[in-house]
Short mmCIF file of C-alpha atoms in Angstrom, two decimals:
data_model
loop_
_atom_site.label_atom_id
_atom_site.label_comp_id
_atom_site.label_asym_id
_atom_site.label_seq_id
_atom_site.Cartn_x
_atom_site.Cartn_y
_atom_site.Cartn_z
CA UNK A 15 12.53 -42.08 -24.17
CA UNK A 16 11.04 -44.64 -21.78
CA UNK A 17 12.35 -47.98 -20.48
CA UNK A 18 10.10 -50.68 -18.98
CA UNK A 19 11.79 -53.66 -17.30
CA UNK A 20 10.33 -56.89 -15.96
CA UNK A 21 12.20 -60.00 -14.83
CA UNK A 22 11.46 -63.41 -13.33
CA UNK A 23 13.50 -66.54 -12.79
CA UNK A 24 12.92 -67.68 -16.37
CA UNK A 25 12.27 -64.41 -18.24
CA UNK A 26 13.84 -60.95 -18.52
CA UNK A 27 11.91 -58.34 -20.50
CA UNK A 28 12.88 -54.79 -21.53
CA UNK A 29 10.63 -52.49 -23.54
CA UNK A 30 12.20 -49.36 -25.09
CA UNK A 31 9.85 -46.58 -26.19
CA UNK A 32 11.29 -43.93 -28.54
CA UNK A 33 14.90 -44.77 -27.59
CA UNK A 34 18.05 -43.08 -28.80
CA UNK A 35 20.57 -45.07 -30.81
CA UNK A 36 23.11 -45.12 -27.99
CA UNK A 37 20.50 -46.38 -25.49
CA UNK A 38 19.40 -49.21 -27.76
CA UNK A 39 22.99 -50.30 -28.42
CA UNK A 40 23.75 -50.40 -24.71
CA UNK A 41 20.62 -52.45 -23.95
CA UNK A 42 21.41 -54.84 -26.81
CA UNK A 43 24.96 -55.34 -25.53
CA UNK A 44 23.69 -56.01 -22.00
CA UNK A 45 21.31 -58.64 -23.37
CA UNK A 46 24.08 -60.37 -25.30
CA UNK A 47 26.35 -60.39 -22.23
CA UNK A 48 23.67 -62.02 -20.08
CA UNK A 49 23.73 -65.75 -19.43
CA UNK A 50 20.39 -66.52 -21.08
CA UNK A 51 20.59 -68.95 -23.99
CA UNK A 52 17.52 -67.76 -25.92
CA UNK A 53 17.47 -64.09 -26.91
CA UNK A 54 14.75 -62.28 -28.87
CA UNK A 55 14.78 -58.77 -30.38
CA UNK A 56 11.43 -57.48 -31.63
CA UNK A 57 11.24 -54.19 -33.53
CA UNK A 58 7.65 -52.99 -33.66
CA UNK A 59 8.31 -49.40 -34.76
CA UNK A 60 8.82 -47.52 -38.01
CA UNK A 61 11.44 -48.45 -40.59
CA UNK A 62 12.57 -46.93 -43.87
CA UNK A 63 11.34 -48.64 -46.99
CA UNK A 64 14.05 -50.04 -49.20
CA UNK A 65 16.85 -50.16 -46.62
CA UNK A 66 14.77 -51.51 -43.73
CA UNK A 67 16.73 -49.43 -41.20
CA UNK A 68 14.92 -49.06 -37.89
CA UNK A 69 13.85 -45.49 -37.11
CA UNK A 70 14.86 -44.53 -33.58
CA UNK A 71 14.73 -41.17 -31.84
CA UNK A 72 17.92 -39.57 -33.20
CA UNK A 73 19.02 -41.99 -35.92
CA UNK A 74 18.67 -45.41 -37.48
CA UNK A 75 19.81 -48.90 -36.54
CA UNK A 76 20.73 -51.05 -39.53
CA UNK A 77 21.62 -54.69 -40.07
CA UNK A 78 25.26 -53.63 -40.37
CA UNK A 79 25.05 -52.08 -36.88
CA UNK A 80 23.72 -55.38 -35.55
CA UNK A 81 26.60 -57.29 -37.12
CA UNK A 82 29.20 -54.89 -35.69
CA UNK A 83 27.62 -55.23 -32.23
CA UNK A 84 27.92 -59.03 -32.43
CA UNK A 85 31.63 -58.69 -33.30
CA UNK A 86 32.34 -56.73 -30.14
CA UNK A 87 35.20 -58.46 -28.22
CA UNK A 88 33.23 -58.65 -24.97
CA UNK A 89 30.17 -60.09 -26.72
CA UNK A 90 32.23 -62.66 -28.60
CA UNK A 91 33.91 -63.78 -25.39
CA UNK A 92 30.55 -64.14 -23.62
CA UNK A 93 29.08 -66.18 -26.48
CA UNK A 94 32.05 -68.56 -26.49
CA UNK A 95 31.33 -69.48 -22.89
CA UNK A 96 27.78 -70.47 -23.81
CA UNK A 97 27.55 -73.89 -25.41
CA UNK A 98 24.23 -73.21 -27.06
CA UNK A 99 22.50 -69.90 -27.76
CA UNK A 100 19.98 -68.52 -30.24
CA UNK A 101 19.21 -64.99 -31.41
CA UNK A 102 15.86 -64.30 -33.06
CA UNK A 103 15.14 -60.93 -34.69
CA UNK A 104 11.62 -59.85 -35.67
CA UNK A 105 11.36 -56.87 -38.07
CA UNK A 106 10.30 -55.91 -41.59
CA UNK A 107 12.26 -57.99 -44.14
CA UNK A 108 13.61 -55.01 -46.10
CA UNK A 109 17.02 -54.31 -47.58
CA UNK A 110 19.98 -55.97 -45.88
CA UNK A 111 17.73 -57.54 -43.25
CA UNK A 112 16.81 -60.17 -45.81
CA UNK A 113 20.29 -61.64 -45.34
CA UNK A 114 20.96 -61.43 -41.59
CA UNK A 115 24.40 -62.18 -40.08
CA UNK A 116 25.49 -65.70 -39.26
CA UNK A 117 23.81 -67.05 -36.13
CA UNK A 118 20.80 -64.71 -36.42
CA UNK A 119 17.35 -66.07 -37.27
CA UNK A 120 15.02 -63.55 -38.93
CA UNK A 121 11.26 -63.75 -38.26
CA UNK A 122 11.03 -67.39 -37.12
CA UNK A 123 7.53 -68.93 -37.10
CA UNK A 124 5.43 -68.49 -33.97
CA UNK A 125 5.10 -71.52 -31.73
CA UNK A 126 2.48 -70.12 -29.37
CA UNK A 127 -0.15 -67.64 -30.52
CA UNK A 128 -0.87 -66.14 -27.12
CA UNK A 129 0.89 -66.05 -23.77
CA UNK A 130 -0.51 -65.38 -20.34
CA UNK A 131 -0.13 -61.72 -19.46
CA UNK A 132 0.43 -60.49 -23.03
CA UNK A 133 -2.90 -58.65 -23.10
CA UNK A 134 -2.00 -56.85 -19.89
CA UNK A 135 1.31 -55.74 -21.43
CA UNK A 136 -0.40 -54.44 -24.57
CA UNK A 137 -2.95 -52.47 -22.57
CA UNK A 138 -0.10 -50.91 -20.59
CA UNK A 139 1.66 -49.88 -23.79
CA UNK A 140 -1.53 -48.31 -25.17
CA UNK A 141 -1.54 -45.79 -22.36
CA UNK A 142 2.08 -44.85 -23.01
CA UNK A 143 2.21 -44.87 -26.81
CA UNK A 144 0.81 -41.54 -27.99
CA UNK A 145 1.18 -39.72 -31.28
CA UNK A 146 0.87 -35.99 -30.62
CA UNK A 147 -0.43 -33.78 -33.45
CA UNK A 148 1.98 -31.56 -35.32
CA UNK A 149 0.53 -28.37 -33.80
CA UNK A 150 1.43 -29.51 -30.28
CA UNK A 151 4.73 -31.02 -31.39
CA UNK A 152 5.76 -27.71 -33.01
CA UNK A 153 4.05 -24.96 -30.98
CA UNK A 154 4.07 -21.37 -32.17
CA UNK A 155 5.52 -18.46 -30.21
CA UNK A 156 4.15 -15.05 -29.29
CA UNK A 157 7.66 -13.59 -28.86
CA UNK A 158 9.03 -12.91 -32.33
CA UNK A 159 11.94 -10.75 -33.44
CA UNK A 160 15.25 -10.59 -35.27
CA UNK A 161 18.87 -11.19 -34.31
CA UNK A 162 21.58 -8.60 -34.81
CA UNK A 163 24.76 -10.54 -35.55
CA UNK A 164 28.01 -8.71 -34.81
CA UNK A 165 29.85 -11.01 -37.22
CA UNK A 166 28.94 -13.96 -39.49
CA UNK A 167 27.56 -16.67 -37.20
CA UNK A 168 26.81 -20.37 -37.69
CA UNK A 169 24.50 -22.22 -35.27
CA UNK A 170 24.87 -26.01 -35.40
CA UNK A 171 21.89 -27.90 -33.96
CA UNK A 172 21.96 -31.47 -32.56
CA UNK A 173 20.39 -33.17 -35.57
CA UNK A 174 21.23 -36.72 -34.51
CA UNK A 175 22.59 -38.67 -37.46
CA UNK A 176 21.37 -35.85 -39.72
CA UNK A 177 22.68 -32.31 -40.21
CA UNK A 178 21.13 -28.98 -39.34
CA UNK A 179 22.62 -25.48 -39.08
CA UNK A 180 21.63 -21.83 -39.29
CA UNK A 181 23.94 -19.26 -40.88
CA UNK A 182 23.27 -15.62 -40.19
CA UNK A 183 24.53 -12.09 -40.75
CA UNK A 184 22.73 -8.93 -39.75
CA UNK A 185 19.71 -8.77 -42.04
CA UNK A 186 19.88 -12.32 -43.45
CA UNK A 187 19.39 -15.90 -42.19
CA UNK A 188 19.91 -19.21 -44.00
CA UNK A 189 18.65 -22.58 -42.69
CA UNK A 190 20.67 -25.57 -43.91
CA UNK A 191 18.84 -28.95 -43.75
CA UNK A 192 16.58 -30.03 -40.92
CA UNK A 193 18.10 -32.90 -38.97
CA UNK A 194 16.80 -36.42 -38.42
CA UNK A 195 14.00 -36.23 -35.85
CA UNK A 196 10.35 -35.63 -36.70
CA UNK A 197 10.40 -32.85 -34.11
CA UNK A 198 12.94 -30.54 -35.74
CA UNK A 199 15.90 -29.73 -33.53
CA UNK A 200 15.91 -26.13 -34.78
CA UNK A 201 12.27 -25.33 -34.01
CA UNK A 202 12.74 -24.04 -30.46
CA UNK A 203 15.16 -21.47 -31.87
CA UNK A 204 13.64 -20.42 -35.20
CA UNK A 205 10.04 -20.14 -33.95
CA UNK A 206 11.08 -16.87 -32.30
CA UNK A 207 12.46 -15.45 -35.57
CA UNK A 208 10.40 -13.21 -37.78
CA UNK A 209 11.81 -14.59 -41.03
CA UNK A 210 14.01 -17.24 -42.60
CA UNK A 211 15.32 -15.58 -45.75
CA UNK A 212 16.41 -18.85 -47.37
CA UNK A 213 16.25 -22.60 -46.78
CA UNK A 214 18.94 -24.79 -48.37
CA UNK A 215 18.25 -28.52 -48.75
CA UNK A 216 21.54 -30.24 -49.53
CA UNK A 217 19.97 -33.71 -49.92
CA UNK A 218 16.85 -35.80 -49.39
CA UNK A 219 17.74 -39.01 -47.55
CA UNK A 220 16.66 -40.93 -44.49
CA UNK A 221 18.89 -38.76 -42.25
CA UNK A 222 17.51 -35.43 -43.40
CA UNK A 223 13.94 -35.71 -44.68
CA UNK A 224 11.85 -35.91 -41.49
CA UNK A 225 12.79 -32.52 -40.00
CA UNK A 226 12.27 -30.58 -43.24
CA UNK A 227 8.97 -32.33 -43.96
CA UNK A 228 7.67 -31.47 -40.48
CA UNK A 229 8.57 -27.79 -41.05
CA UNK A 230 6.74 -27.65 -44.39
CA UNK A 231 3.68 -29.44 -43.02
CA UNK A 232 3.53 -27.12 -39.99
CA UNK A 233 3.72 -24.03 -42.19
CA UNK A 234 1.02 -25.43 -44.47
CA UNK A 235 -1.41 -25.98 -41.57
CA UNK A 236 -1.52 -22.35 -40.41
CA UNK A 237 0.39 -19.09 -40.69
CA UNK A 238 3.04 -19.25 -37.99
CA UNK A 239 6.47 -17.71 -37.67
CA UNK A 240 9.05 -17.78 -39.11
CA UNK A 241 8.18 -16.69 -42.63
CA UNK A 242 10.18 -18.42 -45.36
CA UNK A 243 11.56 -16.30 -48.19
CA UNK A 244 13.13 -18.77 -50.63
CA UNK A 245 13.96 -22.48 -50.93
CA UNK A 246 16.97 -24.02 -52.70
CA UNK A 247 16.66 -27.75 -53.46
CA UNK A 248 16.80 -30.18 -56.33
CA UNK A 249 13.52 -31.81 -57.32
CA UNK A 250 12.66 -35.29 -56.10
CA UNK A 251 11.47 -37.86 -58.60
CA UNK A 252 7.98 -39.25 -58.16
CA UNK A 253 7.88 -42.82 -56.79
CA UNK A 254 7.06 -45.64 -59.17
CA UNK A 255 4.08 -47.96 -58.78
CA UNK A 256 6.35 -50.72 -57.47
CA UNK A 257 7.70 -48.44 -54.76
CA UNK A 258 4.19 -47.42 -53.77
CA UNK A 259 3.17 -51.07 -53.46
CA UNK A 260 6.20 -51.80 -51.32
CA UNK A 261 5.40 -48.91 -49.00
CA UNK A 262 1.81 -49.95 -48.33
CA UNK A 263 2.94 -51.24 -44.95
CA UNK A 264 1.97 -48.60 -42.41
CA UNK A 265 5.25 -49.06 -40.55
CA UNK A 266 7.41 -48.38 -43.62
CA UNK A 267 8.42 -44.77 -44.33
CA UNK A 268 9.34 -43.77 -47.88
CA UNK A 269 12.07 -41.16 -48.28
CA UNK A 270 10.72 -40.22 -51.71
CA UNK A 271 7.24 -39.69 -50.28
CA UNK A 272 8.73 -37.51 -47.54
CA UNK A 273 10.44 -35.36 -50.17
CA UNK A 274 7.23 -34.97 -52.15
CA UNK A 275 5.36 -33.91 -49.02
CA UNK A 276 8.02 -31.28 -48.37
CA UNK A 277 7.72 -29.89 -51.91
CA UNK A 278 3.93 -29.88 -51.61
CA UNK A 279 4.15 -27.88 -48.39
CA UNK A 280 6.56 -25.42 -50.02
CA UNK A 281 4.14 -24.85 -52.88
CA UNK A 282 1.29 -24.30 -50.43
CA UNK A 283 3.41 -21.54 -48.88
CA UNK A 284 3.45 -19.87 -52.31
CA UNK A 285 7.10 -20.61 -53.03
CA UNK A 286 8.78 -22.20 -56.04
CA UNK A 287 11.89 -24.24 -55.16
CA UNK A 288 15.00 -23.24 -57.11
CA UNK A 289 17.26 -26.01 -58.41
CA UNK A 290 21.00 -25.83 -57.75
CA UNK A 291 23.43 -26.70 -60.56
CA UNK A 292 27.16 -26.19 -60.95
CA UNK A 293 28.18 -22.75 -62.19
CA UNK A 294 31.34 -20.65 -62.04
CA UNK A 295 29.28 -17.53 -61.36
CA UNK A 296 27.91 -17.19 -57.83
CA UNK A 297 24.37 -16.63 -56.63
CA UNK A 298 24.17 -13.41 -54.63
CA UNK A 299 22.06 -14.25 -51.60
CA UNK A 300 22.42 -10.92 -49.80
CA UNK A 301 23.99 -7.52 -50.42
CA UNK A 302 23.94 -4.29 -48.46
CA UNK A 303 26.01 -1.20 -49.16
CA UNK A 304 28.48 -0.59 -46.35
CA UNK A 305 27.85 -4.01 -44.81
CA UNK A 306 28.86 -6.79 -47.19
CA UNK A 307 27.85 -9.41 -49.74
CA UNK A 308 26.96 -13.09 -49.29
CA UNK A 309 27.59 -15.32 -52.32
CA UNK A 310 26.88 -19.00 -52.92
CA UNK A 311 28.97 -21.07 -55.36
CA UNK A 312 27.42 -24.41 -56.39
CA UNK A 313 30.14 -27.08 -56.74
CA UNK A 314 27.88 -30.03 -57.57
CA UNK A 315 25.86 -31.54 -59.16
CA UNK A 316 26.76 -30.70 -62.75
CA UNK A 317 24.23 -29.40 -65.22
CA UNK A 318 24.29 -32.66 -67.20
CA UNK A 319 23.84 -34.85 -64.10
CA UNK A 320 20.13 -35.31 -63.49
CA UNK A 321 20.47 -38.42 -61.31
CA UNK A 322 22.35 -36.78 -58.43
CA UNK A 323 20.15 -34.50 -56.33
CA UNK A 324 22.71 -33.84 -53.57
CA UNK A 325 23.93 -30.23 -53.43
CA UNK A 326 27.46 -29.13 -52.50
CA UNK A 327 27.92 -25.37 -52.11
CA UNK A 328 30.51 -22.86 -50.93
CA UNK A 329 29.31 -19.80 -49.00
CA UNK A 330 31.53 -16.69 -49.20
CA UNK A 331 30.86 -13.62 -47.07
CA UNK A 332 32.69 -10.52 -48.34
CA UNK A 333 32.53 -7.72 -45.75
CA UNK A 334 32.54 -4.11 -46.82
CA UNK A 335 35.25 -3.16 -44.31
CA UNK A 336 38.72 -3.77 -45.66
CA UNK A 337 40.16 -4.95 -42.33
CA UNK A 338 37.53 -7.66 -41.65
CA UNK A 339 38.27 -11.24 -42.81
CA UNK A 340 36.42 -13.01 -45.59
CA UNK A 341 34.31 -15.94 -44.30
CA UNK A 342 34.23 -19.17 -46.36
CA UNK A 343 31.98 -22.12 -45.42
CA UNK A 344 31.84 -25.41 -47.34
CA UNK A 345 28.57 -27.38 -47.18
CA UNK A 346 29.42 -30.74 -48.80
CA UNK A 347 26.05 -32.49 -48.63
CA UNK A 348 26.55 -36.10 -49.75
CA UNK A 349 29.31 -35.28 -52.26
CA UNK A 350 32.41 -37.46 -52.29
CA UNK A 351 35.90 -36.08 -51.78
CA UNK A 352 36.75 -36.34 -55.48
CA UNK A 353 33.61 -34.42 -56.45
CA UNK A 354 34.43 -31.67 -53.96
CA UNK A 355 38.01 -31.32 -55.23
CA UNK A 356 36.80 -31.23 -58.81
CA UNK A 357 34.35 -28.45 -58.01
CA UNK A 358 36.96 -26.43 -56.12
CA UNK A 359 39.38 -26.82 -59.01
CA UNK A 360 36.94 -25.01 -61.28
CA UNK A 361 36.95 -22.12 -58.79
CA UNK A 362 40.75 -21.88 -58.58
CA UNK A 363 40.61 -18.41 -60.17
CA UNK A 364 38.99 -16.96 -57.04
CA UNK A 365 41.37 -14.88 -54.94
CA UNK A 366 39.55 -15.89 -51.72
CA UNK A 367 40.72 -19.49 -52.20
CA UNK A 368 44.42 -18.71 -52.67
CA UNK A 369 45.23 -18.06 -49.02
CA UNK A 370 44.38 -19.53 -45.65
CA UNK A 371 43.16 -16.22 -44.21
CA UNK A 372 41.86 -13.55 -46.57
CA UNK A 373 40.82 -9.95 -46.02
CA UNK A 374 39.86 -7.27 -48.50
CA UNK A 375 43.41 -5.87 -48.29
CA UNK A 376 45.05 -9.17 -49.20
CA UNK A 377 42.41 -9.76 -51.84
CA UNK A 378 43.35 -6.46 -53.50
CA UNK A 379 47.03 -7.38 -53.26
CA UNK A 380 46.42 -10.67 -55.04
CA UNK A 381 44.67 -8.92 -57.88
CA UNK A 382 47.33 -6.14 -58.29
CA UNK A 383 48.70 -6.23 -61.85
CA UNK A 384 52.42 -6.47 -62.45
CA UNK A 385 54.07 -3.20 -63.60
CA UNK A 386 56.65 -3.66 -66.35
CA UNK A 387 59.81 -1.63 -65.86
CA UNK A 388 60.78 0.66 -68.74
CA UNK A 389 64.10 -0.23 -70.40
CA UNK A 390 66.91 2.30 -69.75
CA UNK A 391 68.89 3.51 -72.74
CA UNK A 392 72.61 2.82 -72.65
CA UNK A 393 73.44 6.40 -73.78
CA UNK A 394 71.74 7.94 -70.71
CA UNK A 395 73.92 6.00 -68.24
CA UNK A 396 77.14 7.96 -67.39
CA UNK A 397 80.30 5.87 -67.94
CA UNK A 398 82.19 4.79 -64.85
CA UNK A 399 85.86 5.79 -64.63
CA UNK A 400 88.29 3.00 -65.40
CA UNK A 401 85.64 0.70 -66.88
CA UNK A 402 85.95 -0.63 -70.43
CA UNK A 403 83.19 0.06 -72.90
CA UNK A 404 82.04 -3.09 -74.55
CA UNK A 405 80.61 -1.28 -77.57
CA UNK A 406 83.91 0.30 -78.72
CA UNK A 407 86.43 -1.97 -77.04
CA UNK A 408 88.47 1.07 -75.78
CA UNK A 409 89.48 1.67 -72.18
CA UNK A 410 89.18 5.16 -70.72
CA UNK A 411 92.08 6.61 -68.77
CA UNK A 412 91.41 7.16 -65.09
CA UNK A 413 90.58 10.69 -63.98
CA UNK A 414 93.46 12.67 -62.42
CA UNK A 415 91.59 13.46 -59.21
CA UNK A 416 89.51 11.18 -57.00
CA UNK A 417 86.67 13.71 -56.87
CA UNK A 418 83.26 12.05 -57.18
CA UNK A 419 81.37 12.57 -60.41
CA UNK A 420 78.77 15.26 -60.47
CA UNK A 421 75.13 14.22 -60.34
CA UNK A 422 73.58 14.48 -63.78
CA UNK A 423 71.02 17.23 -63.99
CA UNK A 424 67.57 16.49 -65.26
CA UNK A 425 67.52 17.42 -68.88
CA UNK A 426 64.85 17.15 -71.46
CA UNK A 427 65.07 14.40 -74.00
CA UNK A 428 67.01 15.39 -77.13
CA UNK A 429 65.24 14.52 -80.28
CA UNK A 430 67.16 13.15 -83.25
CA UNK A 431 66.02 15.97 -85.59
CA UNK A 432 67.86 18.78 -83.67
CA UNK A 433 71.64 18.37 -84.26
CA UNK A 434 72.42 22.07 -83.53
CA UNK A 435 71.23 21.83 -79.93
CA UNK A 436 73.21 18.63 -79.48
CA UNK A 437 76.46 20.34 -80.71
CA UNK A 438 75.91 23.37 -78.45
CA UNK A 439 75.41 21.08 -75.49
CA UNK A 440 78.69 19.28 -76.19
CA UNK A 441 80.59 22.61 -76.49
CA UNK A 442 79.21 23.79 -73.14
CA UNK A 443 80.31 20.55 -71.48
CA UNK A 444 83.83 20.91 -72.96
CA UNK A 445 84.12 24.52 -71.66
CA UNK A 446 83.12 23.37 -68.18
CA UNK A 447 85.76 20.65 -68.25
CA UNK A 448 88.47 23.12 -69.40
CA UNK A 449 87.59 25.60 -66.65
CA UNK A 450 87.63 22.78 -64.12
CA UNK A 451 91.15 21.71 -65.23
CA UNK A 452 92.49 25.31 -65.15
CA UNK A 453 91.20 25.75 -61.62
CA UNK A 454 93.02 22.60 -60.56
CA UNK A 455 96.38 23.81 -62.02
CA UNK A 456 96.43 27.04 -59.94
CA UNK A 457 98.45 26.64 -56.68
CA UNK A 458 96.48 26.60 -53.52
CA UNK A 459 96.84 29.71 -51.31
CA UNK A 460 97.84 29.27 -47.70
CA UNK A 461 96.44 31.22 -44.76
CA UNK A 462 99.56 33.43 -44.59
CA UNK A 463 99.20 34.39 -48.25
CA UNK A 464 95.59 35.37 -47.69
CA UNK A 465 96.54 37.57 -44.69
CA UNK A 466 99.33 39.25 -46.70
CA UNK A 467 96.91 40.04 -49.50
CA UNK A 468 94.47 41.62 -47.02
CA UNK A 469 97.32 43.81 -45.55
CA UNK A 470 98.40 44.95 -49.02
CA UNK A 471 94.82 45.88 -49.87
CA UNK A 472 94.54 48.01 -46.69
CA UNK A 473 97.85 49.80 -47.50
CA UNK A 474 96.66 50.61 -50.99
CA UNK A 475 93.42 52.02 -49.55
CA UNK A 476 95.37 54.35 -47.15
CA UNK A 477 97.64 55.61 -49.94
CA UNK A 478 94.70 56.34 -52.15
CA UNK A 479 93.09 58.41 -49.33
CA UNK A 480 96.30 60.51 -48.80
CA UNK A 481 96.58 61.25 -52.48
CA UNK A 482 93.02 62.51 -52.53
CA UNK A 483 93.69 64.85 -49.57
#
């Protein structure tokens, strides 16, 4: 990023080289707040074909962004104070730029072909504007190794308006998208890795194509680390003849052409990209006994939808240890909210989606089948004293003593084909009851009676001894 400024009494000039989106917006706002009546914005860099969005360092600047900047309260107040002002914009007439906002003149005709000092400015820019080769933009590394992750880890890289992340567990790494910039934001990290086990491309659009294409082109030039094991992406359609004619301008970048260059680089690496379609069964990305399993559920697009190439997936890490939590990561891509909910609804049978925090223990508890209780026969339940039986309609008389009922002993089940055993059992129970009643009728002996009995027994023993002598 470089800023060149020059000002005189009648002219103020600012030249931005490879600016970020925030820098350009700030400079544009400063220009609109200035008191000059004639304002010119010239975009001489790359733009995306079809949309016409200007390609900056970390994102794009569209016609909609220009309109929102003009509706800023401070800018509107400054323009009201000026009786007369003009805003001329020079860029490729693509997409929404063909209908600029009110008060903006697009590509007005030149009045003067050449100005004094313009050649000096162009010669100065030639020394600054350089296009480094891909080998120097993405240098290789002599220090290569692997990372031992203590737990599932997600690295999120500053991809500008694009997305880029690296998911890793010990023994496996997954690169998700590549960010916006031509110099991939992940390169300084992954060039020290021995291997990228998988690369997942959620979508090919103007926010995500440049970084992935640079990676594929760099790998196709020479054998450098990291090695790539597998690529998940949906195929990109070949551009039509009309699109090729539109993109003949050297300053227009085709997203479709970028996607085809990426696929060509993948094939030169000896890999075959695997398409991602919706399925209730997961793709097992990694499994190790005693460590865990990494699964990928594809939520969209559907198998019958060939137009949508955006991929929405759910990553589920199931650790082998029962106490460790299950990790769930949703990568939505460009899917809408309704598409995501529809895909998750088809996975409602998964136990890992039924709770906010899930471990192997809770997962087992969710899958535990319900045990049906065996019905208890009415004959095996002993009748309570003083309670009416509904079957016969008779009321039992209360027992004479408040003694608690005896605990029923465990008995073997009586079969219906043995009536003799059943009768014998009833007779034994009646004898026990009769003995119990007889014992209750006997008077209770006091302590004095017991002592008298012991004295009588001793006297009888002495008399028996005398008789023997």
